[in-house]
Amino acid sequence: MRVWNDLGEVHLPLRVSDIVREGVVCSLKGAWLRTSDNGQTVSALAPAGHADLSEGACFNDARVEVAPLDALPGT
């Protein structure tokens, strides 16, 4: 699947499950750039904001769009 927002784009395999709420995309932690066919991981989609607790990183959520990978613009 093609998953993107205004910060970047990643290509991910799709698995539909009743464990994840409808309308939610869940990507497991631990992907590496070398495992990505377009050189990006889900970190590219996370905003650069800081958490209100100790100004730590806030990589827990990001709004994204999802489409089949063959629906790339211009194809």
Short mmCIF file of C-alpha atoms in Angstrom, two decimals:
data_model
loop_
_atom_site.label_atom_id
_atom_site.label_comp_id
_atom_site.label_asym_id
_atom_site.label_seq_id
_atom_site.Cartn_x
_atom_site.Cartn_y
_atom_site.Cartn_z
CA MET A 1 0.00 0.00 0.00
CA ARG A 2 0.99 3.60 -0.55
CA VAL A 3 0.74 5.54 2.73
CA TRP A 4 1.45 9.27 2.66
CA ASN A 5 0.90 12.73 4.09
CA ASP A 6 2.41 16.15 3.47
CA LEU A 7 5.66 15.02 5.15
CA GLY A 8 6.45 11.95 3.06
CA GLU A 9 5.39 8.61 1.63
CA VAL A 10 6.07 4.97 2.45
CA HIS A 11 5.15 1.71 0.74
CA LEU A 12 3.89 -0.96 3.12
CA PRO A 13 2.41 -4.45 2.87
CA LEU A 14 -1.27 -4.66 3.78
CA ARG A 15 -2.90 -6.96 6.30
CA VAL A 16 -6.51 -6.36 7.34
CA SER A 17 -7.32 -7.35 10.91
CA ASP A 18 -10.10 -6.83 13.43
CA ILE A 19 -7.40 -6.06 16.01
CA VAL A 20 -6.88 -2.58 14.51
CA ARG A 21 -9.82 -0.18 14.52
CA GLU A 22 -11.44 0.70 11.17
CA GLY A 23 -9.89 3.85 9.70
CA VAL A 24 -6.59 3.28 11.51
CA VAL A 25 -3.25 2.31 9.96
CA CYS A 26 -0.83 0.48 12.24
CA SER A 27 2.78 -0.07 11.29
CA LEU A 28 5.06 -2.03 13.54
CA LYS A 29 8.22 -0.50 14.91
CA GLY A 30 11.53 -1.77 13.63
CA ALA A 31 11.47 -1.23 9.86
CA TRP A 32 14.77 -0.20 8.29
CA LEU A 33 15.46 1.89 5.20
CA ARG A 34 16.90 -1.17 3.48
CA THR A 35 13.53 -2.94 3.81
CA SER A 36 11.69 -0.12 2.06
CA ASP A 37 11.32 -0.10 -1.72
CA ASN A 38 11.17 3.71 -1.79
CA GLY A 39 13.83 4.44 0.85
CA GLN A 40 11.44 5.72 3.54
CA THR A 41 9.98 4.31 6.75
CA VAL A 42 6.93 5.38 8.74
CA SER A 43 9.12 7.83 10.65
CA ALA A 44 8.99 10.03 7.55
CA LEU A 45 5.27 10.55 8.22
CA ALA A 46 5.59 11.65 11.85
CA PRO A 47 5.43 15.34 12.72
CA ALA A 48 8.50 16.94 14.28
CA GLY A 49 6.58 18.16 17.35
CA HIS A 50 7.57 17.48 20.94
CA ALA A 51 5.52 15.80 23.65
CA ASP A 52 4.30 17.90 26.54
CA LEU A 53 6.11 15.53 28.90
CA SER A 54 9.80 16.48 29.03
CA GLU A 55 9.75 17.75 25.43
CA GLY A 56 10.33 14.17 24.24
CA ALA A 57 9.75 12.85 20.74
CA CYS A 58 6.09 12.36 19.85
CA PHE A 59 5.96 9.63 17.20
CA ASN A 60 2.72 8.00 18.26
CA ASP A 61 0.40 9.22 15.55
CA ALA A 62 0.15 10.99 12.23
CA ARG A 63 -2.74 11.56 9.85
CA VAL A 64 -2.18 9.74 6.56
CA GLU A 65 -3.84 8.85 3.28
CA VAL A 66 -3.83 5.26 1.96
CA ALA A 67 -4.17 3.90 -1.58
CA PRO A 68 -3.11 0.84 -3.55
CA LEU A 69 0.51 1.08 -4.61
CA ASP A 70 -0.46 0.88 -8.29
CA ALA A 71 -2.41 4.14 -7.83
CA LEU A 72 0.72 6.30 -7.88
CA PRO A 73 0.15 9.77 -9.37
CA GLY A 74 0.80 9.83 -13.10
CA THR A 75 0.22 6.08 -13.61
#
